Amino acid sequence: MAPSRVLLTRNVRPIDVREDEETGSLDGDSVDGVALSQDGGDLSDGSDDNEADGGVSEERSDTEVQLGSVSFGALKQAQDSLARKRKRGSDETDEQNGKLAVLRARLRELREKKGLAVKASESKIRVKGTDVGDDGLDDNSQSDSAPSEVDAPTARSKHAPMAQSSKHQVTRKRQVIDLPNRRLRDPRFDALNAHAQHPGDNTEKAYSFLRDYQTSEIADLKAVLKSTADPDAKDKLKTTIGAMENRLRSKAAKEREQEVIRQHRREEKTKVEQGKTPYYLKRAELKERVQVKRFEGMKGKEREKVVEKKRKREDQREKRRMPRARRVDV
């Protein structure tokens, strides 16, 4: 009499022999680490009758006894784990397909907006640090990161060099005959005057006639001042005459200073030719020599007036430097 079989009711999908075998591992409640394997085929009465070998029947009986000792809770847990794995795999596939669809839609939208070719868009769109086009999007991509945006246009730096488009129209005009250009020349900086030892000496001599014009103009203004009765016009004439006279006096003072410097250089030049060391004037000594030269060309009364003016200026300076007297209550 054949041993009784233990029939277990399980919702198991039959697996085709031609497909790859699918295995599930039992965790926690599995008894003695026994792996449950399912063979493709129907458990029918006809297959049992065809098994005539005694060894095979004994092995089946041992397997059935082991399966009979497994609790239904362990079988339910194994079935749930297999279902979760299949469901997780389908969810991941759906999520990847959704991301790829979003990427393709984004690429099409960018091409429509900018009107760029496929190659240009591939060079601008970057996904995860690499250039991506339609060919670069793989259906089996495992990336979980969101699609990256197109590089936003940045403001042009003010330090960037000027860029000229290659489509800029170039003029077709050409210079056939070279015409002489008009050049302006300033005699003060001309190379012809480079031989002068002191710049400005030749110019002063060349334009010395202007001093005579200014002197005659001052005399004419003084004559107009005497014949004018309007007080406002008199004030304006006095101001103009005073400015012109001050200008002439400052000009004469500069000429005296230059004359003293030239004379000193001539003397030192002869001394150097004799083998002596040159002596350079200090500013205080130059000022003193200029003052002596100024007094030499004056008369006695003019010299007294100059000295008196200088004394008054010094007195005014001393008064400004003195502290104010404090108020003392008696």
mmCIF file of C-alpha atoms in Angstrom:
data_model
loop_
_atom_site.group_PDB
_atom_site.id
_atom_site.type_symbol
_atom_site.label_atom_id
_atom_site.label_comp_id
_atom_site.label_asym_id
_atom_site.label_seq_id
_atom_site.Cartn_x
_atom_site.Cartn_y
_atom_site.Cartn_z
ATOM 1 C CA MET A 1 0.000 0.000 0.000
ATOM 2 C CA ALA A 2 1.438 3.352 -1.093
ATOM 3 C CA PRO A 3 2.208 5.875 1.666
ATOM 4 C CA SER A 4 -0.339 8.622 2.153
ATOM 5 C CA ARG A 5 0.527 11.957 0.563
ATOM 6 C CA VAL A 6 0.270 15.247 2.338
ATOM 7 C CA LEU A 7 -1.429 17.724 0.014
ATOM 8 C CA LEU A 8 -0.651 21.415 0.604
ATOM 9 C CA THR A 9 -2.782 24.061 -0.967
ATOM 10 C CA ARG A 10 -0.507 26.834 -2.405
ATOM 11 C CA ASN A 11 -1.029 29.421 -5.054
ATOM 12 C CA VAL A 12 2.064 28.678 -7.121
ATOM 13 C CA ARG A 13 2.489 29.761 -10.739
ATOM 14 C CA PRO A 14 3.828 26.935 -12.879
ATOM 15 C CA ILE A 15 7.257 27.694 -14.314
ATOM 16 C CA ASP A 16 8.141 26.707 -17.833
ATOM 17 C CA VAL A 17 11.260 24.597 -18.181
ATOM 18 C CA ARG A 18 12.543 26.779 -21.036
ATOM 19 C CA GLU A 19 12.565 29.923 -18.852
ATOM 20 C CA ASP A 20 15.156 30.659 -16.199
ATOM 21 C CA GLU A 21 14.517 29.049 -12.830
ATOM 22 C CA GLU A 22 13.186 31.433 -10.199
ATOM 23 C CA THR A 23 14.168 30.818 -6.614
ATOM 24 C CA GLY A 24 12.972 32.402 -3.393
ATOM 25 C CA SER A 25 14.841 32.304 -0.102
ATOM 26 C CA LEU A 26 13.072 31.677 3.180
ATOM 27 C CA ASP A 27 14.167 33.866 6.131
ATOM 28 C CA GLY A 28 13.609 33.502 9.861
ATOM 29 C CA ASP A 29 10.966 30.736 10.224
ATOM 30 C CA SER A 30 12.396 28.234 7.664
ATOM 31 C CA VAL A 31 12.915 24.845 9.301
ATOM 32 C CA ASP A 32 16.520 23.539 9.341
ATOM 33 C CA GLY A 33 17.422 25.754 6.329
ATOM 34 C CA VAL A 34 15.410 23.556 3.907
ATOM 35 C CA ALA A 35 14.902 25.291 0.532
ATOM 36 C CA LEU A 36 11.530 24.810 -1.061
ATOM 37 C CA SER A 37 11.859 24.074 -4.764
ATOM 38 C CA GLN A 38 8.983 23.710 -7.153
ATOM 39 C CA ASP A 39 9.237 21.517 -10.214
ATOM 40 C CA GLY A 40 7.232 22.263 -13.315
ATOM 41 C CA GLY A 41 4.582 19.634 -13.901
ATOM 42 C CA ASP A 42 1.113 18.632 -12.796
ATOM 43 C CA LEU A 43 0.633 16.630 -9.561
ATOM 44 C CA SER A 44 -1.790 14.231 -11.036
ATOM 45 C CA ASP A 45 -2.631 10.623 -10.330
ATOM 46 C CA GLY A 46 -1.271 9.531 -13.707
ATOM 47 C CA SER A 47 2.281 10.698 -12.902
ATOM 48 C CA ASP A 48 2.250 8.736 -9.599
ATOM 49 C CA ASP A 49 1.270 5.508 -11.311
ATOM 50 C CA ASN A 50 4.147 5.827 -13.793
ATOM 51 C CA GLU A 51 6.787 5.976 -11.033
ATOM 52 C CA ALA A 52 7.798 2.345 -10.571
ATOM 53 C CA ASP A 53 11.193 2.782 -9.079
ATOM 54 C CA GLY A 54 11.280 2.177 -5.301
ATOM 55 C CA GLY A 55 14.132 4.589 -4.602
ATOM 56 C CA VAL A 56 12.333 7.493 -6.188
ATOM 57 C CA SER A 57 9.170 6.790 -4.179
ATOM 58 C CA GLU A 58 11.157 6.773 -0.950
ATOM 59 C CA GLU A 59 12.748 10.151 -1.744
ATOM 60 C CA ARG A 60 9.358 11.650 -2.519
ATOM 61 C CA SER A 61 7.952 10.267 0.702
ATOM 62 C CA ASP A 62 10.826 11.858 2.678
ATOM 63 C CA THR A 63 10.276 15.211 0.954
ATOM 64 C CA GLU A 64 6.559 15.055 1.640
ATOM 65 C CA VAL A 65 7.215 14.298 5.291
ATOM 66 C CA GLN A 66 9.545 17.317 5.535
ATOM 67 C CA LEU A 67 7.001 19.533 3.790
ATOM 68 C CA GLY A 68 4.351 18.288 6.141
ATOM 69 C CA SER A 69 6.404 19.457 9.108
ATOM 70 C CA VAL A 70 6.594 23.059 7.755
ATOM 71 C CA SER A 71 4.053 25.380 9.351
ATOM 72 C CA PHE A 72 1.558 27.331 7.295
ATOM 73 C CA GLY A 73 2.877 30.568 8.790
ATOM 74 C CA ALA A 74 6.321 29.950 7.316
ATOM 75 C CA LEU A 75 4.806 29.133 3.925
ATOM 76 C CA LYS A 76 2.684 32.308 4.049
ATOM 77 C CA GLN A 77 5.732 34.406 4.907
ATOM 78 C CA ALA A 78 7.695 32.929 1.996
ATOM 79 C CA GLN A 79 4.819 33.623 -0.381
ATOM 80 C CA ASP A 80 4.530 37.244 0.806
ATOM 81 C CA SER A 81 8.277 37.820 0.388
ATOM 82 C CA LEU A 82 8.157 36.544 -3.197
ATOM 83 C CA ALA A 83 5.157 38.762 -3.954
ATOM 84 C CA ARG A 84 6.906 41.826 -2.517
ATOM 85 C CA LYS A 85 10.007 41.208 -4.637
ATOM 86 C CA ARG A 86 7.972 40.914 -7.813
ATOM 87 C CA LYS A 87 5.965 44.041 -6.939
ATOM 88 C CA ARG A 88 9.114 46.045 -6.117
ATOM 89 C CA GLY A 89 10.661 45.125 -9.442
ATOM 90 C CA SER A 90 7.558 46.261 -11.328
ATOM 91 C CA ASP A 91 7.426 49.543 -9.364
ATOM 92 C CA GLU A 92 11.055 50.318 -10.161
ATOM 93 C CA THR A 93 10.470 49.642 -13.841
ATOM 94 C CA ASP A 94 7.406 51.912 -13.907
ATOM 95 C CA GLU A 95 9.312 54.677 -12.096
ATOM 96 C CA GLN A 96 12.227 54.476 -14.531
ATOM 97 C CA ASN A 97 9.902 54.534 -17.502
ATOM 98 C CA GLY A 98 8.159 57.598 -16.068
ATOM 99 C CA LYS A 99 11.465 59.459 -15.617
ATOM 100 C CA LEU A 100 12.542 58.626 -19.141
ATOM 101 C CA ALA A 101 9.228 59.881 -20.480
ATOM 102 C CA VAL A 102 9.655 63.157 -18.575
ATOM 103 C CA LEU A 103 13.157 63.550 -19.987
ATOM 104 C CA ARG A 104 12.009 62.987 -23.559
ATOM 105 C CA ALA A 105 9.146 65.465 -23.163
ATOM 106 C CA ARG A 106 11.522 68.051 -21.700
ATOM 107 C CA LEU A 107 13.967 67.640 -24.586
ATOM 108 C CA ARG A 108 11.228 68.037 -27.190
ATOM 109 C CA GLU A 109 9.952 71.177 -25.457
ATOM 110 C CA LEU A 110 13.413 72.748 -25.386
ATOM 111 C CA ARG A 111 13.978 72.031 -29.071
ATOM 112 C CA GLU A 112 10.662 73.642 -29.971
ATOM 113 C CA LYS A 113 11.432 76.765 -27.930
ATOM 114 C CA LYS A 114 14.950 77.404 -29.119
ATOM 115 C CA GLY A 115 14.679 75.904 -32.584
ATOM 116 C CA LEU A 116 18.040 74.234 -32.304
ATOM 117 C CA ALA A 117 19.164 71.104 -34.092
ATOM 118 C CA VAL A 118 19.601 67.769 -32.358
ATOM 119 C CA LYS A 119 23.387 68.113 -32.199
ATOM 120 C CA ALA A 120 23.216 71.571 -30.653
ATOM 121 C CA SER A 121 20.770 70.418 -28.010
ATOM 122 C CA GLU A 122 22.952 67.430 -27.167
ATOM 123 C CA SER A 123 25.873 69.732 -26.423
ATOM 124 C CA LYS A 124 23.792 71.925 -24.088
ATOM 125 C CA ILE A 125 21.696 69.381 -22.173
ATOM 126 C CA ARG A 126 23.531 67.541 -19.441
ATOM 127 C CA VAL A 127 22.183 64.713 -17.328
ATOM 128 C CA LYS A 128 24.337 63.702 -14.340
ATOM 129 C CA GLY A 129 27.375 65.548 -15.641
ATOM 130 C CA THR A 130 27.326 64.022 -19.160
ATOM 131 C CA ASP A 131 25.838 65.250 -22.447
ATOM 132 C CA VAL A 132 22.561 63.515 -23.230
ATOM 133 C CA GLY A 133 20.528 63.370 -26.429
ATOM 134 C CA ASP A 134 17.732 61.121 -27.640
ATOM 135 C CA ASP A 135 20.238 58.331 -28.336
ATOM 136 C CA GLY A 136 21.789 58.716 -24.883
ATOM 137 C CA LEU A 137 18.542 57.934 -23.046
ATOM 138 C CA ASP A 138 18.562 54.205 -22.250
ATOM 139 C CA ASP A 139 15.359 52.416 -21.291
ATOM 140 C CA ASN A 140 17.217 50.312 -18.706
ATOM 141 C CA SER A 141 18.780 53.309 -16.920
ATOM 142 C CA GLN A 142 19.007 52.750 -13.163
ATOM 143 C CA SER A 143 19.438 56.419 -12.210
ATOM 144 C CA ASP A 144 17.034 57.606 -9.505
ATOM 145 C CA SER A 145 18.054 61.269 -9.749
ATOM 146 C CA ALA A 146 15.709 63.855 -11.248
ATOM 147 C CA PRO A 147 16.463 65.162 -14.780
ATOM 148 C CA SER A 148 18.803 68.125 -14.787
ATOM 149 C CA GLU A 149 17.771 71.458 -16.268
ATOM 150 C CA VAL A 150 19.364 73.111 -19.275
ATOM 151 C CA ASP A 151 22.259 75.394 -18.454
ATOM 152 C CA ALA A 152 20.666 78.786 -17.824
ATOM 153 C CA PRO A 153 22.164 81.691 -19.816
ATOM 154 C CA THR A 154 24.402 83.824 -17.618
ATOM 155 C CA ALA A 155 24.977 87.570 -17.842
ATOM 156 C CA ARG A 156 27.972 88.674 -19.897
ATOM 157 C CA SER A 157 30.926 89.777 -17.810
ATOM 158 C CA LYS A 158 32.061 93.378 -18.239
ATOM 159 C CA HIS A 159 35.670 92.141 -18.325
ATOM 160 C CA ALA A 160 35.039 89.746 -21.203
ATOM 161 C CA PRO A 161 36.650 90.626 -24.543
ATOM 162 C CA MET A 162 34.534 92.074 -27.306
ATOM 163 C CA ALA A 163 33.020 89.412 -29.556
ATOM 164 C CA GLN A 164 32.201 90.070 -33.212
ATOM 165 C CA SER A 165 29.828 87.856 -35.144
ATOM 166 C CA SER A 166 31.209 86.094 -38.201
ATOM 167 C CA LYS A 167 28.125 87.240 -40.121
ATOM 168 C CA HIS A 168 29.133 90.882 -39.787
ATOM 169 C CA GLN A 169 29.344 92.536 -43.188
ATOM 170 C CA VAL A 170 32.867 93.671 -44.048
ATOM 171 C CA THR A 171 33.255 96.885 -46.014
ATOM 172 C CA ARG A 172 34.391 96.537 -49.598
ATOM 173 C CA LYS A 173 36.021 99.969 -49.676
ATOM 174 C CA ARG A 174 39.767 99.961 -50.055
ATOM 175 C CA GLN A 175 42.337 102.751 -49.835
ATOM 176 C CA VAL A 176 43.789 102.904 -53.342
ATOM 177 C CA ILE A 177 45.736 106.164 -53.145
ATOM 178 C CA ASP A 178 47.315 107.275 -49.878
ATOM 179 C CA LEU A 179 46.574 110.963 -49.336
ATOM 180 C CA PRO A 180 48.845 113.072 -47.142
ATOM 181 C CA ASN A 181 47.306 113.490 -43.718
ATOM 182 C CA ARG A 182 47.179 116.900 -42.112
ATOM 183 C CA ARG A 183 49.399 116.969 -39.042
ATOM 184 C CA LEU A 184 49.282 119.654 -36.378
ATOM 185 C CA ARG A 185 52.601 120.767 -34.900
ATOM 186 C CA ASP A 186 53.246 122.429 -31.555
ATOM 187 C CA PRO A 187 56.540 124.362 -31.606
ATOM 188 C CA ARG A 188 57.001 123.905 -27.869
ATOM 189 C CA PHE A 189 57.440 120.150 -28.289
ATOM 190 C CA ASP A 190 59.070 120.161 -31.694
ATOM 191 C CA ALA A 191 62.326 118.286 -32.247
ATOM 192 C CA LEU A 192 63.824 121.413 -33.809
ATOM 193 C CA ASN A 193 64.027 122.990 -30.362
ATOM 194 C CA ALA A 194 65.718 119.985 -28.766
ATOM 195 C CA HIS A 195 69.142 121.629 -29.030
ATOM 196 C CA ALA A 196 68.142 124.257 -26.451
ATOM 197 C CA GLN A 197 69.720 123.655 -23.065
ATOM 198 C CA HIS A 198 66.738 125.018 -21.146
ATOM 199 C CA PRO A 199 63.265 124.543 -22.613
ATOM 200 C CA GLY A 200 61.376 127.792 -22.896
ATOM 201 C CA ASP A 201 64.337 130.137 -23.374
ATOM 202 C CA ASN A 202 64.000 130.357 -27.124
ATOM 203 C CA THR A 203 60.221 130.678 -26.868
ATOM 204 C CA GLU A 204 60.494 133.570 -24.428
ATOM 205 C CA LYS A 205 62.869 135.391 -26.724
ATOM 206 C CA ALA A 206 60.697 134.736 -29.772
ATOM 207 C CA TYR A 207 57.537 136.055 -28.090
ATOM 208 C CA SER A 208 59.126 138.906 -26.116
ATOM 209 C CA PHE A 209 57.216 141.449 -28.239
ATOM 210 C CA LEU A 210 54.018 140.475 -26.402
ATOM 211 C CA ARG A 211 55.289 142.280 -23.313
ATOM 212 C CA ASP A 212 55.318 145.560 -25.238
ATOM 213 C CA TYR A 213 51.734 144.952 -26.369
ATOM 214 C CA GLN A 214 50.588 144.309 -22.798
ATOM 215 C CA THR A 215 52.329 147.469 -21.529
ATOM 216 C CA SER A 216 50.671 149.614 -24.181
ATOM 217 C CA GLU A 217 47.296 148.011 -23.436
ATOM 218 C CA ILE A 218 47.638 148.848 -19.735
ATOM 219 C CA ALA A 219 48.387 152.478 -20.638
ATOM 220 C CA ASP A 220 45.255 152.644 -22.844
ATOM 221 C CA LEU A 221 43.085 151.177 -20.058
ATOM 222 C CA LYS A 222 44.398 153.763 -17.585
ATOM 223 C CA ALA A 223 43.471 156.553 -20.013
ATOM 224 C CA VAL A 224 39.950 155.123 -20.351
ATOM 225 C CA LEU A 225 39.712 154.881 -16.559
ATOM 226 C CA LYS A 226 40.385 158.621 -16.185
ATOM 227 C CA SER A 227 37.692 159.567 -18.696
ATOM 228 C CA THR A 228 35.005 157.194 -17.319
ATOM 229 C CA ALA A 229 32.379 158.526 -14.904
ATOM 230 C CA ASP A 230 30.436 155.305 -14.306
ATOM 231 C CA PRO A 231 31.516 153.796 -10.937
ATOM 232 C CA ASP A 232 30.762 150.199 -12.018
ATOM 233 C CA ALA A 233 32.845 150.566 -15.175
ATOM 234 C CA LYS A 234 35.645 152.111 -13.118
ATOM 235 C CA ASP A 235 35.673 149.126 -10.751
ATOM 236 C CA LYS A 236 35.861 146.689 -13.665
ATOM 237 C CA LEU A 237 38.679 148.659 -15.301
ATOM 238 C CA LYS A 238 40.621 148.820 -12.049
ATOM 239 C CA THR A 239 40.291 145.058 -11.592
ATOM 240 C CA THR A 240 41.446 144.403 -15.160
ATOM 241 C CA ILE A 241 44.415 146.758 -14.905
ATOM 242 C CA GLY A 242 45.493 145.287 -11.569
ATOM 243 C CA ALA A 243 45.355 141.717 -12.949
ATOM 244 C CA MET A 244 47.446 142.662 -15.990
ATOM 245 C CA GLU A 245 50.045 144.444 -13.846
ATOM 246 C CA ASN A 246 50.296 141.483 -11.475
ATOM 247 C CA ARG A 247 50.785 139.204 -14.458
ATOM 248 C CA LEU A 248 53.633 141.343 -15.741
ATOM 249 C CA ARG A 249 55.276 141.492 -12.282
ATOM 250 C CA SER A 250 55.159 137.707 -11.863
ATOM 251 C CA LYS A 251 56.587 137.309 -15.350
ATOM 252 C CA ALA A 252 59.464 139.666 -14.506
ATOM 253 C CA ALA A 253 60.138 137.773 -11.248
ATOM 254 C CA LYS A 254 60.411 134.464 -13.136
ATOM 255 C CA GLU A 255 62.774 136.038 -15.647
ATOM 256 C CA ARG A 256 65.019 137.336 -12.822
ATOM 257 C CA GLU A 257 65.113 133.881 -11.268
ATOM 258 C CA GLN A 258 66.038 132.248 -14.579
ATOM 259 C CA GLU A 259 68.732 134.850 -15.149
ATOM 260 C CA VAL A 260 70.277 134.102 -11.730
ATOM 261 C CA ILE A 261 70.242 130.371 -12.469
ATOM 262 C CA ARG A 262 71.860 130.847 -15.883
ATOM 263 C CA GLN A 263 74.572 133.064 -14.445
ATOM 264 C CA HIS A 264 75.358 130.536 -11.689
ATOM 265 C CA ARG A 265 75.592 127.695 -14.199
ATOM 266 C CA ARG A 266 77.985 129.644 -16.385
ATOM 267 C CA GLU A 267 80.235 130.273 -13.394
ATOM 268 C CA GLU A 268 80.146 126.643 -12.294
ATOM 269 C CA LYS A 269 80.874 125.454 -15.801
ATOM 270 C CA THR A 270 84.146 127.403 -15.913
ATOM 271 C CA LYS A 271 85.060 126.074 -12.448
ATOM 272 C CA VAL A 272 84.408 122.499 -13.516
ATOM 273 C CA GLU A 273 86.645 123.017 -16.535
ATOM 274 C CA GLN A 274 89.363 124.061 -14.085
ATOM 275 C CA GLY A 275 88.912 120.771 -12.192
ATOM 276 C CA LYS A 276 86.740 121.966 -9.316
ATOM 277 C CA THR A 277 83.628 120.270 -7.948
ATOM 278 C CA PRO A 278 80.322 121.826 -9.080
ATOM 279 C CA TYR A 279 78.207 123.582 -6.471
ATOM 280 C CA TYR A 280 74.417 123.424 -6.672
ATOM 281 C CA LEU A 281 72.351 126.292 -5.319
ATOM 282 C CA LYS A 282 69.867 125.631 -2.566
ATOM 283 C CA ARG A 283 66.393 127.091 -2.715
ATOM 284 C CA ALA A 284 67.085 129.616 0.087
ATOM 285 C CA GLU A 285 70.297 130.819 -1.551
ATOM 286 C CA LEU A 286 68.555 131.153 -4.905
ATOM 287 C CA LYS A 287 65.789 133.193 -3.312
ATOM 288 C CA GLU A 288 68.314 135.473 -1.628
ATOM 289 C CA ARG A 289 70.229 136.096 -4.856
ATOM 290 C CA VAL A 290 67.000 136.862 -6.722
ATOM 291 C CA GLN A 291 66.069 139.402 -4.034
ATOM 292 C CA VAL A 292 69.478 141.094 -4.310
ATOM 293 C CA LYS A 293 69.146 141.299 -8.083
ATOM 294 C CA ARG A 294 65.686 142.799 -7.678
ATOM 295 C CA PHE A 295 66.911 145.554 -5.370
ATOM 296 C CA GLU A 296 69.827 146.365 -7.676
ATOM 297 C CA GLY A 297 67.489 147.570 -10.400
ATOM 298 C CA MET A 298 65.375 149.732 -8.058
ATOM 299 C CA LYS A 299 65.704 153.306 -6.912
ATOM 300 C CA GLY A 300 65.855 154.345 -3.271
ATOM 301 C CA LYS A 301 62.149 155.188 -2.864
ATOM 302 C CA GLU A 302 61.006 152.043 -4.663
ATOM 303 C CA ARG A 303 63.230 149.953 -2.456
ATOM 304 C CA GLU A 304 61.763 151.590 0.672
ATOM 305 C CA LYS A 305 58.216 150.895 -0.525
ATOM 306 C CA VAL A 306 59.009 147.226 -1.136
ATOM 307 C CA VAL A 307 60.620 146.865 2.274
ATOM 308 C CA GLU A 308 57.641 148.579 3.965
ATOM 309 C CA LYS A 309 55.154 146.272 2.222
ATOM 310 C CA LYS A 310 57.128 143.253 3.237
ATOM 311 C CA ARG A 311 57.265 144.467 6.855
ATOM 312 C CA LYS A 312 53.489 144.939 6.930
ATOM 313 C CA ARG A 313 52.914 141.449 5.562
ATOM 314 C CA GLU A 314 55.132 139.985 8.244
ATOM 315 C CA ASP A 315 53.286 141.946 10.946
ATOM 316 C CA GLN A 316 49.939 140.623 9.727
ATOM 317 C CA ARG A 317 51.261 137.082 9.809
ATOM 318 C CA GLU A 318 52.481 137.536 13.361
ATOM 319 C CA LYS A 319 49.103 138.870 14.460
ATOM 320 C CA ARG A 320 47.319 135.862 12.959
ATOM 321 C CA ARG A 321 49.685 133.498 14.755
ATOM 322 C CA MET A 322 49.205 135.226 18.139
ATOM 323 C CA PRO A 323 46.483 133.688 20.372
ATOM 324 C CA ARG A 324 43.498 135.845 21.133
ATOM 325 C CA ALA A 325 43.537 137.758 24.453
ATOM 326 C CA ARG A 326 41.377 136.187 27.095
ATOM 327 C CA ARG A 327 38.647 138.197 28.711
ATOM 328 C CA VAL A 328 39.465 139.081 32.317
ATOM 329 C CA ASP A 329 36.700 140.193 34.666
ATOM 330 C CA VAL A 330 37.771 142.839 37.202
#
